[in-house]
mmCIF file of C-alpha atoms in Angstrom:
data_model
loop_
_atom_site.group_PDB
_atom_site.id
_atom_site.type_symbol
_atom_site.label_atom_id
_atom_site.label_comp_id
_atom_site.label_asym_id
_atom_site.label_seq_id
_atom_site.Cartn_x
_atom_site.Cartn_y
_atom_site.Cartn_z
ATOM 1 C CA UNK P 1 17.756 -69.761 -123.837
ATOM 2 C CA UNK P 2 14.115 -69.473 -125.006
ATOM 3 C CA UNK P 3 13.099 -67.123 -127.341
ATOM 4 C CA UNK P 4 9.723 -66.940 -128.765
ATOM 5 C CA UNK P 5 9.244 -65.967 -132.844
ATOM 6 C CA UNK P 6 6.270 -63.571 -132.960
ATOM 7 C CA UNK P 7 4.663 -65.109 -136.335
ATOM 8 C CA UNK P 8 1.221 -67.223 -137.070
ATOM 9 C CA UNK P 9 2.809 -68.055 -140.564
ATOM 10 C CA UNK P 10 4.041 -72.113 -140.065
ATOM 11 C CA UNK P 11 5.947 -71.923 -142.941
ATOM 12 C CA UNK P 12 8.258 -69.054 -141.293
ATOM 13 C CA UNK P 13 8.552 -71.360 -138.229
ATOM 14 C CA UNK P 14 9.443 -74.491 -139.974
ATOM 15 C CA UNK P 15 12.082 -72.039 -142.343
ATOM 16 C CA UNK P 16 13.378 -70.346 -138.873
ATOM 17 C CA UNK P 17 13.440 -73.950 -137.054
ATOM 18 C CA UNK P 18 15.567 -75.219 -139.542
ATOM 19 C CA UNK P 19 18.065 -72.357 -138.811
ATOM 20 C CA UNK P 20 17.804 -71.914 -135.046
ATOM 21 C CA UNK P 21 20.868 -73.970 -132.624
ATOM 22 C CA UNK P 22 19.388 -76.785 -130.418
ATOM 23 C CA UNK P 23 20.815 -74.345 -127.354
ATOM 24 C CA UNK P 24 17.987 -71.876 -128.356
ATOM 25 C CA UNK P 25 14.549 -73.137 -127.821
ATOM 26 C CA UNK P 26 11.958 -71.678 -130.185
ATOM 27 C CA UNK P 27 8.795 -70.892 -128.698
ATOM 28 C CA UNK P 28 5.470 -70.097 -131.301
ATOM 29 C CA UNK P 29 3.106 -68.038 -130.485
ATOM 30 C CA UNK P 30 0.260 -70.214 -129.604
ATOM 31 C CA UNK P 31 2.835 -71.551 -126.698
ATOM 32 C CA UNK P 32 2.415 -68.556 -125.033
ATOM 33 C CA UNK P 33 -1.151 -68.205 -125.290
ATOM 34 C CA UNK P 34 -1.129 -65.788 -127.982
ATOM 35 C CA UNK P 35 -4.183 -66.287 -130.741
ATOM 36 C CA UNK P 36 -4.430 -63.085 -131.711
ATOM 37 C CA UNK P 37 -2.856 -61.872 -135.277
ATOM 38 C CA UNK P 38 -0.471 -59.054 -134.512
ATOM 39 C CA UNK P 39 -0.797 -55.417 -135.890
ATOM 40 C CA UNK P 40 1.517 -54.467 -138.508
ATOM 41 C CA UNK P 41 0.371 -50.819 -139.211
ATOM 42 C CA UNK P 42 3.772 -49.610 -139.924
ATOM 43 C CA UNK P 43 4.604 -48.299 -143.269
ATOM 44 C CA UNK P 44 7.869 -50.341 -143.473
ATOM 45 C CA UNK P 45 9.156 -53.300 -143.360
ATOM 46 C CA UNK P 46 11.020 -52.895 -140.297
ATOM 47 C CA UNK P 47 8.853 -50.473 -138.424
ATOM 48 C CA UNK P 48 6.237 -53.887 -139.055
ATOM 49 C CA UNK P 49 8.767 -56.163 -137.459
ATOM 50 C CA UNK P 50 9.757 -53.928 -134.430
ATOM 51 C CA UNK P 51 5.829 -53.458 -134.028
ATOM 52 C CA UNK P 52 5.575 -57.434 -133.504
ATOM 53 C CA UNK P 53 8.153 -57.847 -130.703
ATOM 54 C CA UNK P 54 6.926 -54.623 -128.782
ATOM 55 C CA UNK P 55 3.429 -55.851 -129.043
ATOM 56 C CA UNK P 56 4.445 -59.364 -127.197
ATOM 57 C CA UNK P 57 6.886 -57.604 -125.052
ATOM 58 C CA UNK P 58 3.806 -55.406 -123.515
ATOM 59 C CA UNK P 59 1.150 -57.857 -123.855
ATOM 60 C CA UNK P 60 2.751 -60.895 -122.786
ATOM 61 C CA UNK P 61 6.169 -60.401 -121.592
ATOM 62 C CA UNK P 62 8.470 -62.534 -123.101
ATOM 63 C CA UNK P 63 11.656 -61.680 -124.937
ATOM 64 C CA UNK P 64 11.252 -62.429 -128.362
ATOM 65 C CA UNK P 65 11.842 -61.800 -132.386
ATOM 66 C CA UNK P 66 10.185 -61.142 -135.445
ATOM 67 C CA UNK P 67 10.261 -60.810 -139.218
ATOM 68 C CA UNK P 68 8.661 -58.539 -142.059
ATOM 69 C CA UNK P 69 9.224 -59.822 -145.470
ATOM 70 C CA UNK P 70 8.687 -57.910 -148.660
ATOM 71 C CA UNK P 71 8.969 -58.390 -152.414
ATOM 72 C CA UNK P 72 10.527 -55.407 -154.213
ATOM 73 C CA UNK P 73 9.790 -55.243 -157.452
ATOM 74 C CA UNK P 74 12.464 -52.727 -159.481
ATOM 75 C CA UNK P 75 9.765 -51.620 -162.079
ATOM 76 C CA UNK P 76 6.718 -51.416 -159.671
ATOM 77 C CA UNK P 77 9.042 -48.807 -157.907
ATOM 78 C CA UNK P 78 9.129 -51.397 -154.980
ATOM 79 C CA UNK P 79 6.067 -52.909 -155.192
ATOM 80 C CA UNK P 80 4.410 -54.783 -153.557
ATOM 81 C CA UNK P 81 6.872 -54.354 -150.398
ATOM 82 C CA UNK P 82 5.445 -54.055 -147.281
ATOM 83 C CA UNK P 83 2.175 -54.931 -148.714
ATOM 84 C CA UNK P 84 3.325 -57.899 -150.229
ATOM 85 C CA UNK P 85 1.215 -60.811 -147.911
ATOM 86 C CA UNK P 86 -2.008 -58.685 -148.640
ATOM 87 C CA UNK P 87 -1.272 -57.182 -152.427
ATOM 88 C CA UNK P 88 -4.323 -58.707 -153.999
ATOM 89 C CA UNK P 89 -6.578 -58.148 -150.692
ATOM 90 C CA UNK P 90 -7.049 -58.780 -146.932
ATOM 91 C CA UNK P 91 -7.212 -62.664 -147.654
ATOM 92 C CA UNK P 92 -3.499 -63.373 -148.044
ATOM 93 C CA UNK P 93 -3.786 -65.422 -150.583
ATOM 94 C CA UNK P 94 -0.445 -66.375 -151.899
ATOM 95 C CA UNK P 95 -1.624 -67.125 -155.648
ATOM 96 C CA UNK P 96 -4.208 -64.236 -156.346
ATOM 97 C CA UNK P 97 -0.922 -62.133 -154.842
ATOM 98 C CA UNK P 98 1.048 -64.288 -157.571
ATOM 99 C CA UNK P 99 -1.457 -63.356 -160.404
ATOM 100 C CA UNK P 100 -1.552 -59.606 -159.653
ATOM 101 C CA UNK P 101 1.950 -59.330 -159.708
ATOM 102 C CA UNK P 102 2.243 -61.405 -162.794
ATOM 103 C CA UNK P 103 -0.392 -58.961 -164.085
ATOM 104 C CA UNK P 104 1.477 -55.816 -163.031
ATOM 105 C CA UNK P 105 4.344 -57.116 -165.093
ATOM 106 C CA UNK P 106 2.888 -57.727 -168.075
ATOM 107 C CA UNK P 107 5.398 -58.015 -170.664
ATOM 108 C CA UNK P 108 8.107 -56.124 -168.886
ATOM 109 C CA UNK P 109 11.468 -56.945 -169.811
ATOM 110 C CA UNK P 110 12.586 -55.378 -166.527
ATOM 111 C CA UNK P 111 11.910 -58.398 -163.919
ATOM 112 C CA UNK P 112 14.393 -57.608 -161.647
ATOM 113 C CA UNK P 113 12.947 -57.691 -157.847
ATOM 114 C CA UNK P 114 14.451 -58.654 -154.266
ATOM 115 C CA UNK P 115 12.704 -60.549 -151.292
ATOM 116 C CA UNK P 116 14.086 -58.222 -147.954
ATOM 117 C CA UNK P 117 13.022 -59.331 -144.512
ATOM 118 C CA UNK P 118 14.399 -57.477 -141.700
ATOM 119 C CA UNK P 119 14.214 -59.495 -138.287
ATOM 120 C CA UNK P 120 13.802 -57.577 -134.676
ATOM 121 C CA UNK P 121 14.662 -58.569 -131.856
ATOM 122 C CA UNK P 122 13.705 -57.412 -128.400
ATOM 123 C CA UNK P 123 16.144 -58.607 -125.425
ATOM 124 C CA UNK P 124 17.015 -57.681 -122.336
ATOM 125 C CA UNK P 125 15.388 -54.587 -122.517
ATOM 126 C CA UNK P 126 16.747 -53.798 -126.005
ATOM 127 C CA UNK P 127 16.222 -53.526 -129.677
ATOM 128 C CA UNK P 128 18.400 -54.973 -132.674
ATOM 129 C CA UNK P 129 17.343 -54.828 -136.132
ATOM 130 C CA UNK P 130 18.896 -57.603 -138.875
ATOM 131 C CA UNK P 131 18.617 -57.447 -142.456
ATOM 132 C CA UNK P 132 18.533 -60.141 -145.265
ATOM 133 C CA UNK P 133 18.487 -59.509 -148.781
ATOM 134 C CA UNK P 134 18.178 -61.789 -151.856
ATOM 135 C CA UNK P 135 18.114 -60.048 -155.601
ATOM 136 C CA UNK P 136 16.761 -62.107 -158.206
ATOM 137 C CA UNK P 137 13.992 -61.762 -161.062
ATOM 138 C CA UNK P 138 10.441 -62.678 -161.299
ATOM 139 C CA UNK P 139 9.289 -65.302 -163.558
ATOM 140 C CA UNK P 140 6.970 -65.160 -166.520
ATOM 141 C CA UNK P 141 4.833 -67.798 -164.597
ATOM 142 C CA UNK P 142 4.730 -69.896 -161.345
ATOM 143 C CA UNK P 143 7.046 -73.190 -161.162
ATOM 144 C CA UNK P 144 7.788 -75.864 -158.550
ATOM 145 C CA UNK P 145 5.602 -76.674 -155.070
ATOM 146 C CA UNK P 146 8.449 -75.907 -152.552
ATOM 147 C CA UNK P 147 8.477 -72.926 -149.866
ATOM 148 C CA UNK P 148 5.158 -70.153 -149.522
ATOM 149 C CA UNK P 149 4.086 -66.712 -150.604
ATOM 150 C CA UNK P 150 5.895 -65.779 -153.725
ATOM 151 C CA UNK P 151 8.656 -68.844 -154.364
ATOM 152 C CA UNK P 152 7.224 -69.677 -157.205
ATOM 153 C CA UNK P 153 8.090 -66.822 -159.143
ATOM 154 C CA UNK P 154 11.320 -65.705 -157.999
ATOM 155 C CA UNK P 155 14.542 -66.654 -158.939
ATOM 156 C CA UNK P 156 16.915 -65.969 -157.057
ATOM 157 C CA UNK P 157 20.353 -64.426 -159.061
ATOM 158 C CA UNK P 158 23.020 -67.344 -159.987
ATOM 159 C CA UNK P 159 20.171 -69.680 -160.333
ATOM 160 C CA UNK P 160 17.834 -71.323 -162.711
ATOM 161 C CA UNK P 161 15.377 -72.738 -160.305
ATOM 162 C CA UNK P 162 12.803 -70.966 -158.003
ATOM 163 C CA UNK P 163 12.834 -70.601 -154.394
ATOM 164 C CA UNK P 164 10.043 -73.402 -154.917
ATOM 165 C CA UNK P 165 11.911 -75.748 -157.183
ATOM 166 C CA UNK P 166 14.723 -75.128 -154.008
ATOM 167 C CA UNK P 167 14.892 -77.776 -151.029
ATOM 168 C CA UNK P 168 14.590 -75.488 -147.992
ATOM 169 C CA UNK P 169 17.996 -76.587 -146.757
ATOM 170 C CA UNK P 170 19.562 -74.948 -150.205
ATOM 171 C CA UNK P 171 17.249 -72.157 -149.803
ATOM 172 C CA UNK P 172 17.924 -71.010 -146.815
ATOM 173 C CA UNK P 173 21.656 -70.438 -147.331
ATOM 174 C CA UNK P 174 20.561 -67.983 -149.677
ATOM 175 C CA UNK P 175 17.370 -66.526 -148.909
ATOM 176 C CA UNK P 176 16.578 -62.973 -147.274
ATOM 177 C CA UNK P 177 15.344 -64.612 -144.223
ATOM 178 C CA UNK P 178 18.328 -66.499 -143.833
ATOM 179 C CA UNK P 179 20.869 -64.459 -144.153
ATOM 180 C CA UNK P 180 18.825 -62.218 -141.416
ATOM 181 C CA UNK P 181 18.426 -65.069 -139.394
ATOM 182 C CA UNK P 182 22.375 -65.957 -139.239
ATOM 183 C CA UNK P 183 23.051 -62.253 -137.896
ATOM 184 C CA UNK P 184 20.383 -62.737 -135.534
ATOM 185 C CA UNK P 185 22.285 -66.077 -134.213
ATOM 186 C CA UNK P 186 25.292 -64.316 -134.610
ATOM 187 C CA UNK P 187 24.577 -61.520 -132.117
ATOM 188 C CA UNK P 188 23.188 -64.401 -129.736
ATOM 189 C CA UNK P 189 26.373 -66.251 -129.836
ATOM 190 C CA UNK P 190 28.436 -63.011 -128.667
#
């Protein structure tokens, strides 16, 4: 089967790759021809990722899936959410996103936050939504080089290293994306 995972970020594809059965062949974007960054106009975190495969479906055709990822932050009231790849501005930049938050905390005792990501996926003619979740807190600063976007500053709950301390093997049994990515291979394999 070939499947095509609407996302630029090659960070998500090497995390997804790692996931994905040999049977299922991952296709990029740029394999079909697509260049273009995707809209995500939606106000949520799913309506983002359902916007993604409807905009390939259209445009180019293919069945495919796609992720939204958010940090919620308990004491930000959810913040930064499904703002979370542009919180400090349009650039993306992971460690100005990093210093806002850090910012926004301040001296909170109150860290607790959660990465969700929920994954859509447009077969056959129909829509399936999966969702991950991974609670943890948010560090006082960044530590360890591993994994993108926020890693370095969440800890996930049980453990005393950061999803950037984490090799992505150990991470990915735990993290949002994949524990939305194993539903979405579970629903393939049935």
């Amino acid at each position: 089967m070939k499947l095509v995972f609407a996302t630029n970020n090659l960070n998500k594809l090497k995390e997804v790759q790692a996931l994905i059965p040999s049977e299922i062949e991952l296709l990029s974007l740029s394999d079909i021809g697509c260049n273009e960054d995707i809209p995500e106009t939606s106000p949520t975190i799913e309506g983002n990722a359902k916007q993604k495969v409807q905009y390939i479906k259209q445009l180019y055709g293919y069945d495919c899936f796609a992720d939204d990822t958010g940090l919620e932050v308990d004491v930000l009231n959810g913040a930064p959410g499904v703002y979370s790849a542009r919180y400090a501005g349009e650039e993306k930049n992971a460690h100005a996103n990093m210093d806002k938050l850090l910012n926004n905390l301040g001296s909170n005792t109150n860290r607790d936050a959660q990465f969700k990501t929920v994954i859509a996926l447009e077969l056959n003619g129909k829509l399936e939504t999966f969702t991950g979740i991974c609670t943890g807190t948010i560090t006082v600063m960044k530590t360890g080089d591993q994994g993108f976007g926020y890693d370095p500053i969440f800890l996930p709950e049980g453990y005393s290293k950061t999803f950037a301390e984490l090799p992505l093997n150990e991470k990915n049994k735990i993290s949002h994306r994949g524990k939305a990515v194993k539903q979405l291979i579970d629903f393939l394999n049935h």
